[in-house]
mmCIF file of C-alpha atoms in Angstrom:
data_model
loop_
_atom_site.group_PDB
_atom_site.id
_atom_site.type_symbol
_atom_site.label_atom_id
_atom_site.label_comp_id
_atom_site.label_asym_id
_atom_site.label_seq_id
_atom_site.Cartn_x
_atom_site.Cartn_y
_atom_site.Cartn_z
ATOM 1 C CA MET A 1 11.280 -0.102 8.608
ATOM 2 C CA ASN A 2 14.462 1.554 9.874
ATOM 3 C CA THR A 3 16.790 -0.664 7.675
ATOM 4 C CA ILE A 4 16.038 1.458 4.562
ATOM 5 C CA PRO A 5 19.173 3.674 4.018
ATOM 6 C CA LEU A 6 19.052 7.381 3.571
ATOM 7 C CA THR A 7 20.736 7.300 0.083
ATOM 8 C CA HIS A 8 17.640 4.993 -1.316
ATOM 9 C CA PHE A 9 15.312 7.920 -0.611
ATOM 10 C CA LEU A 10 17.858 10.460 -1.971
ATOM 11 C CA MET A 11 18.157 8.269 -5.263
ATOM 12 C CA LEU A 12 14.465 8.033 -5.518
ATOM 13 C CA ALA A 13 14.042 11.442 -5.323
ATOM 14 C CA ALA A 14 16.941 12.341 -7.809
ATOM 15 C CA VAL A 15 15.105 9.897 -10.277
ATOM 16 C CA LEU A 16 11.538 11.684 -9.775
ATOM 17 C CA PHE A 17 13.132 14.944 -10.055
ATOM 18 C CA ALA A 18 14.760 14.196 -13.378
ATOM 19 C CA ILE A 19 11.299 12.626 -14.466
ATOM 20 C CA GLY A 20 9.630 16.087 -13.817
ATOM 21 C CA LEU A 21 12.614 17.829 -15.761
ATOM 22 C CA TYR A 22 11.856 15.426 -18.804
ATOM 23 C CA GLY A 23 8.258 16.678 -18.478
ATOM 24 C CA VAL A 24 8.933 20.251 -18.280
ATOM 25 C CA LEU A 25 11.496 20.065 -21.369
ATOM 26 C CA VAL A 26 9.408 18.059 -23.738
ATOM 27 C CA ARG A 27 5.840 18.507 -23.238
ATOM 28 C CA LYS A 28 3.994 21.223 -25.176
ATOM 29 C CA ASN A 29 0.876 21.513 -23.102
ATOM 30 C CA VAL A 30 1.422 24.042 -20.461
ATOM 31 C CA VAL A 31 -0.728 22.222 -18.078
ATOM 32 C CA ILE A 32 1.317 19.239 -18.114
ATOM 33 C CA VAL A 33 4.704 21.389 -17.743
ATOM 34 C CA LEU A 34 3.055 22.873 -14.602
ATOM 35 C CA MET A 35 2.612 19.269 -13.441
ATOM 36 C CA GLY A 36 6.160 18.331 -14.164
ATOM 37 C CA ILE A 37 7.076 21.311 -11.896
ATOM 38 C CA GLU A 38 4.865 19.831 -9.221
ATOM 39 C CA ILE A 39 6.691 16.629 -9.437
ATOM 40 C CA MET A 40 10.026 18.254 -9.241
ATOM 41 C CA MET A 41 8.696 20.193 -6.101
ATOM 42 C CA ASN A 42 7.418 17.059 -4.498
ATOM 43 C CA SER A 43 11.105 15.145 -5.076
ATOM 44 C CA ALA A 44 12.504 18.181 -3.189
ATOM 45 C CA ASN A 45 10.142 18.002 -0.276
ATOM 46 C CA LEU A 46 10.885 14.054 -0.100
ATOM 47 C CA ASN A 47 14.677 15.020 0.540
ATOM 48 C CA PHE A 48 13.731 17.251 3.254
ATOM 49 C CA ILE A 49 11.732 14.770 5.129
ATOM 50 C CA ALA A 50 14.351 12.180 4.646
ATOM 51 C CA PHE A 51 16.964 14.317 5.945
ATOM 52 C CA SER A 52 14.799 15.185 8.804
ATOM 53 C CA LYS A 53 14.346 11.449 9.824
ATOM 54 C CA PHE A 54 18.038 10.655 9.477
ATOM 55 C CA TYR A 55 19.572 13.748 11.343
ATOM 56 C CA SER A 56 18.306 14.385 14.782
ATOM 57 C CA ALA A 57 19.473 17.987 14.550
ATOM 58 C CA SER A 58 17.226 18.828 11.719
ATOM 59 C CA ARG A 59 14.177 16.767 12.917
ATOM 60 C CA VAL A 60 11.723 19.801 13.163
ATOM 61 C CA THR A 61 13.226 21.936 10.458
ATOM 62 C CA GLY A 62 12.852 19.456 7.722
ATOM 63 C CA GLN A 63 9.224 18.973 8.327
ATOM 64 C CA ILE A 64 8.611 22.661 8.664
ATOM 65 C CA PHE A 65 10.420 23.394 5.355
ATOM 66 C CA THR A 66 8.360 20.791 3.619
ATOM 67 C CA LEU A 67 5.135 22.379 5.003
ATOM 68 C CA PHE A 68 6.449 25.913 3.746
ATOM 69 C CA GLY A 69 7.251 24.134 0.349
ATOM 70 C CA ILE A 70 3.754 22.891 0.004
ATOM 71 C CA THR A 71 2.268 26.238 0.604
ATOM 72 C CA ILE A 72 4.575 27.776 -2.048
ATOM 73 C CA ALA A 73 3.719 25.032 -4.350
ATOM 74 C CA ALA A 74 0.134 25.417 -3.884
ATOM 75 C CA ALA A 75 0.260 29.277 -4.631
ATOM 76 C CA GLU A 76 2.670 28.596 -7.698
ATOM 77 C CA VAL A 77 0.248 26.113 -9.234
ATOM 78 C CA ALA A 78 -2.952 28.457 -8.602
ATOM 79 C CA VAL A 79 -1.326 31.514 -10.159
ATOM 80 C CA GLY A 80 0.011 29.359 -13.145
ATOM 81 C CA LEU A 81 -3.257 27.519 -13.756
ATOM 82 C CA ALA A 82 -5.128 30.825 -13.807
ATOM 83 C CA LEU A 83 -2.523 32.395 -16.254
ATOM 84 C CA VAL A 84 -3.066 29.214 -18.413
ATOM 85 C CA ILE A 85 -6.764 29.999 -18.378
ATOM 86 C CA ALA A 86 -6.169 33.704 -19.043
ATOM 87 C CA ILE A 87 -3.764 32.922 -21.868
ATOM 88 C CA PHE A 88 -6.284 30.151 -23.428
ATOM 89 C CA ARG A 89 -9.021 32.925 -23.390
ATOM 90 C CA GLN A 90 -6.815 35.280 -25.392
ATOM 91 C CA ALA A 91 -4.676 33.142 -27.598
ATOM 92 C CA LYS A 92 -7.035 30.016 -27.784
ATOM 93 C CA THR A 93 -4.134 27.739 -27.097
ATOM 94 C CA VAL A 94 -2.310 26.228 -24.369
ATOM 95 C CA GLU A 95 0.618 25.004 -26.484
ATOM 96 C CA VAL A 96 3.873 26.487 -25.475
ATOM 97 C CA GLN A 97 5.550 26.912 -28.816
ATOM 98 C CA GLU A 98 2.477 28.664 -29.959
ATOM 99 C CA ILE A 99 2.583 31.508 -27.129
ATOM 100 C CA ASP A 100 5.051 33.693 -28.655
ATOM 101 C CA THR A 101 3.487 37.135 -28.748
ATOM 102 C CA LEU A 102 6.530 38.549 -26.854
ATOM 103 C CA LYS A 103 8.994 36.992 -29.379
ATOM 104 C CA GLY A 104 10.711 40.301 -31.339
ATOM 105 C CA MET B 1 12.646 -3.288 2.030
ATOM 106 C CA LEU B 2 10.710 -4.986 -0.579
ATOM 107 C CA PHE B 3 7.808 -2.775 0.423
ATOM 108 C CA PHE B 4 9.923 0.232 -0.552
ATOM 109 C CA TYR B 5 10.890 -0.966 -3.799
ATOM 110 C CA LEU B 6 7.193 -1.731 -4.446
ATOM 111 C CA LEU B 7 6.097 1.950 -3.481
ATOM 112 C CA ALA B 8 8.970 3.302 -5.315
ATOM 113 C CA THR B 9 8.059 1.568 -8.604
ATOM 114 C CA LEU B 10 4.542 2.671 -8.275
ATOM 115 C CA THR B 11 5.617 6.212 -7.449
ATOM 116 C CA VAL B 12 8.041 6.324 -10.457
ATOM 117 C CA LEU B 13 5.335 4.721 -12.737
ATOM 118 C CA GLY B 14 2.891 7.536 -11.527
ATOM 119 C CA ALA B 15 5.453 10.250 -12.595
ATOM 120 C CA LEU B 16 6.330 8.500 -15.904
ATOM 121 C CA GLY B 17 2.645 8.624 -16.589
ATOM 122 C CA ALA B 18 1.944 12.011 -15.714
ATOM 123 C CA THR B 19 4.656 13.337 -17.967
ATOM 124 C CA LEU B 20 4.246 10.875 -21.018
ATOM 125 C CA MET B 21 0.683 9.750 -21.284
ATOM 126 C CA LYS B 22 -1.283 11.018 -24.416
ATOM 127 C CA ASN B 23 -4.477 11.586 -22.650
ATOM 128 C CA LEU B 24 -4.419 14.765 -20.502
ATOM 129 C CA ILE B 25 -6.949 13.345 -18.061
ATOM 130 C CA HIS B 26 -4.822 10.121 -17.609
ATOM 131 C CA CYS B 27 -1.870 12.336 -16.851
ATOM 132 C CA ALA B 28 -3.657 14.084 -14.161
ATOM 133 C CA LEU B 29 -4.848 10.658 -12.697
ATOM 134 C CA CYS B 30 -1.369 9.385 -12.753
ATOM 135 C CA LEU B 31 -0.113 12.623 -11.039
ATOM 136 C CA ILE B 32 -2.489 11.749 -8.155
ATOM 137 C CA LEU B 33 -0.996 8.366 -7.992
ATOM 138 C CA PHE B 34 2.563 9.992 -7.895
ATOM 139 C CA PHE B 35 1.120 12.386 -4.987
ATOM 140 C CA LEU B 36 -0.383 9.588 -3.064
ATOM 141 C CA GLY B 37 2.986 7.473 -3.490
ATOM 142 C CA ILE B 38 4.912 10.445 -2.009
ATOM 143 C CA ALA B 39 2.595 10.532 1.051
ATOM 144 C CA THR B 40 3.080 7.049 1.829
ATOM 145 C CA PHE B 41 6.949 7.645 1.872
ATOM 146 C CA TYR B 42 6.251 10.496 4.265
ATOM 147 C CA ILE B 43 4.449 7.884 6.497
ATOM 148 C CA LEU B 44 7.481 5.363 5.938
ATOM 149 C CA LEU B 45 9.795 8.381 7.154
ATOM 150 C CA GLY B 46 7.466 8.992 10.205
ATOM 151 C CA ALA B 47 6.174 12.266 9.187
ATOM 152 C CA GLU B 48 2.306 11.360 9.498
ATOM 153 C CA PHE B 49 1.244 15.200 9.714
ATOM 154 C CA ILE B 50 3.173 15.956 6.629
ATOM 155 C CA ALA B 51 1.530 12.970 4.802
ATOM 156 C CA ALA B 52 -1.875 14.260 5.681
ATOM 157 C CA VAL B 53 -1.104 17.661 4.480
ATOM 158 C CA GLN B 54 0.177 16.334 1.312
ATOM 159 C CA ILE B 55 -2.927 14.332 0.479
ATOM 160 C CA LEU B 56 -5.200 17.359 1.753
ATOM 161 C CA ILE B 57 -3.394 19.923 -0.415
ATOM 162 C CA TYR B 58 -2.029 18.015 -3.455
ATOM 163 C CA VAL B 59 -4.572 15.236 -3.916
ATOM 164 C CA GLY B 60 -7.785 17.366 -2.725
ATOM 165 C CA ALA B 61 -6.692 20.688 -4.270
ATOM 166 C CA VAL B 62 -4.047 20.852 -6.626
ATOM 167 C CA ALA B 63 -5.295 17.673 -8.580
ATOM 168 C CA THR B 64 -8.571 19.082 -8.634
ATOM 169 C CA LEU B 65 -7.150 22.435 -9.992
ATOM 170 C CA VAL B 66 -5.362 20.644 -12.651
ATOM 171 C CA LEU B 67 -8.199 18.563 -13.781
ATOM 172 C CA PHE B 68 -10.452 21.884 -13.996
ATOM 173 C CA ALA B 69 -7.736 23.656 -15.958
ATOM 174 C CA ILE B 70 -7.240 20.496 -18.315
ATOM 175 C CA MET B 71 -11.363 20.653 -18.688
ATOM 176 C CA LEU B 72 -11.578 24.309 -19.248
ATOM 177 C CA THR B 73 -8.777 24.308 -21.985
ATOM 178 C CA GLN B 74 -8.961 22.417 -25.322
ATOM 179 C CA ASN B 75 -7.430 19.145 -26.542
ATOM 180 C CA VAL B 76 -8.672 16.873 -23.557
ATOM 181 C CA VAL B 77 -8.269 13.502 -25.458
ATOM 182 C CA GLY B 78 -6.413 15.258 -28.527
ATOM 183 C CA GLU B 79 -4.220 13.154 -30.840
ATOM 184 C CA THR B 80 -2.315 16.453 -31.167
ATOM 185 C CA THR B 81 -1.012 16.585 -27.445
ATOM 186 C CA LEU B 82 2.046 14.480 -28.107
ATOM 187 C CA LYS B 83 2.719 16.122 -31.557
ATOM 188 C CA GLY B 84 5.985 18.183 -31.772
ATOM 189 C CA LEU B 85 7.397 16.201 -28.932
ATOM 190 C CA GLY B 86 10.139 14.668 -30.968
ATOM 191 C CA GLN B 87 11.928 17.801 -31.889
ATOM 192 C CA ASN B 88 13.968 18.517 -28.599
ATOM 193 C CA ARG B 89 13.408 14.889 -27.085
ATOM 194 C CA TRP B 90 16.800 13.679 -27.546
ATOM 195 C CA TRP B 91 18.548 16.580 -25.969
ATOM 196 C CA ALA B 92 16.134 16.570 -23.291
ATOM 197 C CA LEU B 93 16.592 12.924 -22.420
ATOM 198 C CA GLY B 94 20.409 13.669 -22.463
ATOM 199 C CA LEU B 95 20.034 16.556 -20.060
ATOM 200 C CA THR B 96 17.582 14.332 -17.804
ATOM 201 C CA ALA B 97 20.211 11.559 -17.995
ATOM 202 C CA ALA B 98 23.190 13.937 -17.075
ATOM 203 C CA VAL B 99 20.965 15.175 -13.888
ATOM 204 C CA ILE B 100 20.503 11.717 -12.806
ATOM 205 C CA GLY B 101 24.142 10.720 -13.336
ATOM 206 C CA ILE B 102 25.366 13.918 -11.600
ATOM 207 C CA LEU B 103 23.034 13.727 -8.395
ATOM 208 C CA GLY B 104 23.417 9.769 -8.368
ATOM 209 C CA SER B 105 27.196 9.916 -8.311
ATOM 210 C CA ALA B 106 27.047 12.765 -5.663
ATOM 211 C CA ILE B 107 24.785 10.823 -3.503
ATOM 212 C CA HIS B 108 26.782 7.635 -4.064
ATOM 213 C CA HIS B 109 30.141 9.237 -2.933
ATOM 214 C CA GLN B 110 29.091 11.176 -0.182
ATOM 215 C CA ARG B 111 29.409 9.668 3.223
ATOM 216 C CA PHE B 112 26.334 10.254 5.157
ATOM 217 C CA SER B 113 26.972 9.747 9.000
ATOM 218 C CA ALA B 114 23.458 9.316 9.591
ATOM 219 C CA ALA B 115 21.506 6.737 11.820
ATOM 220 C CA SER B 116 17.870 6.668 11.487
ATOM 221 C CA TYR B 117 16.410 8.531 14.422
ATOM 222 C CA ALA B 118 13.827 6.296 16.394
ATOM 223 C CA GLY B 119 11.645 8.962 18.096
ATOM 224 C CA ARG B 120 8.495 10.270 16.558
ATOM 225 C CA LEU B 121 7.981 13.883 15.842
ATOM 226 C CA THR B 122 4.468 14.683 17.241
ATOM 227 C CA THR B 123 2.225 17.269 15.648
ATOM 228 C CA GLN B 124 2.340 19.341 18.874
ATOM 229 C CA GLU B 125 6.153 19.928 18.165
ATOM 230 C CA ILE B 126 5.507 20.910 14.708
ATOM 231 C CA GLY B 127 2.869 23.351 15.844
ATOM 232 C CA GLN B 128 5.000 24.931 18.484
ATOM 233 C CA ALA B 129 7.844 25.185 16.279
ATOM 234 C CA LEU B 130 5.697 27.008 13.834
ATOM 235 C CA VAL B 131 4.390 29.573 16.146
ATOM 236 C CA VAL B 132 7.641 30.040 18.234
ATOM 237 C CA VAL B 133 10.727 29.719 16.135
ATOM 238 C CA TYR B 134 9.250 29.832 12.777
ATOM 239 C CA ALA B 135 6.630 32.496 13.404
ATOM 240 C CA LEU B 136 7.816 35.152 11.100
ATOM 241 C CA PRO B 137 8.196 32.664 8.051
ATOM 242 C CA PHE B 138 4.874 31.487 8.876
ATOM 243 C CA GLU B 139 3.158 34.970 8.803
ATOM 244 C CA VAL B 140 5.229 35.936 5.365
ATOM 245 C CA VAL B 141 4.250 32.546 3.773
ATOM 246 C CA SER B 142 0.533 33.229 4.746
ATOM 247 C CA LEU B 143 0.629 36.584 3.365
ATOM 248 C CA LEU B 144 2.156 35.046 -0.024
ATOM 249 C CA LEU B 145 -0.527 32.371 -0.171
ATOM 250 C CA THR B 146 -3.299 35.070 0.425
ATOM 251 C CA GLY B 147 -1.724 37.534 -2.271
ATOM 252 C CA ALA B 148 -1.337 34.567 -4.668
ATOM 253 C CA MET B 149 -4.944 33.674 -4.209
ATOM 254 C CA ILE B 150 -6.277 37.054 -4.824
ATOM 255 C CA GLY B 151 -4.071 37.469 -7.992
ATOM 256 C CA ALA B 152 -5.009 34.086 -9.247
ATOM 257 C CA ILE B 153 -8.912 35.170 -8.942
ATOM 258 C CA VAL B 154 -8.129 38.472 -10.516
ATOM 259 C CA ILE B 155 -5.953 36.903 -13.433
ATOM 260 C CA ALA B 156 -8.704 34.155 -14.193
ATOM 261 C CA MET B 157 -11.597 36.497 -13.771
ATOM 262 C CA GLU B 158 -13.175 37.457 -17.089
ATOM 263 C CA ASP B 159 -13.025 41.211 -18.305
ATOM 264 C CA ARG B 160 -16.808 42.109 -17.931
ATOM 265 C CA LYS B 161 -16.339 45.613 -19.103
ATOM 266 C CA LYS B 162 -14.824 44.271 -22.524
ATOM 267 C CA LYS B 163 -18.014 42.047 -22.878
ATOM 268 C CA GLN B 164 -20.421 44.656 -22.616
#
């Protein structure tokens, strides 16, 4: 179990972050864009935990930071989905390209 | 090691499914698979408490919220959910490849002087750190969460005055 090197976890987190970024850039549905942001946040949290395992000095700090990250992600997703529902009620759409009322 | 690669493949597949699938409900279910995969990595890294929190918050609350948001808005099965994906697909793919390349080379060239720490961090230690060293950030983040929840309710609430 301890033979897995730190770089493996970091590479996995990098790949997951890139997948989340691709989802944010490409998808049209706002809910899926929010899901992409969640994937990116999770991969960052995975990095925190990996470093807390491999560096004894940051043992507690890494896990506490992940806890804060999870809290902030929960707040973000709640507000984001509430906004999606409010926008859908106003504009009857959840497509990113069609929500352009503020465009001059 | 084999177990790690198996889990990594499953997690990456979950993330890919969440971003690329046509049916939005399937996207949300793949997202749950991804969250569970991350939780198993937390257990692998000796952070059992964080893994439990991950399952409770993400699989329990966030995934449910996402499913409700999908059901409350249109185009659940929609053929149109992937339409228009092509127009910026290529530069998005290039940017994604660039991010993987930059992060990968940075990780590859960095020499980590790290040895796996054997001892486990108990939940008691996390709790003590939370109320002693990180007491102020803890309060601030509690306030933030409360404010965000009230704000979410206010934003999502129907305007009753307008209806009457």
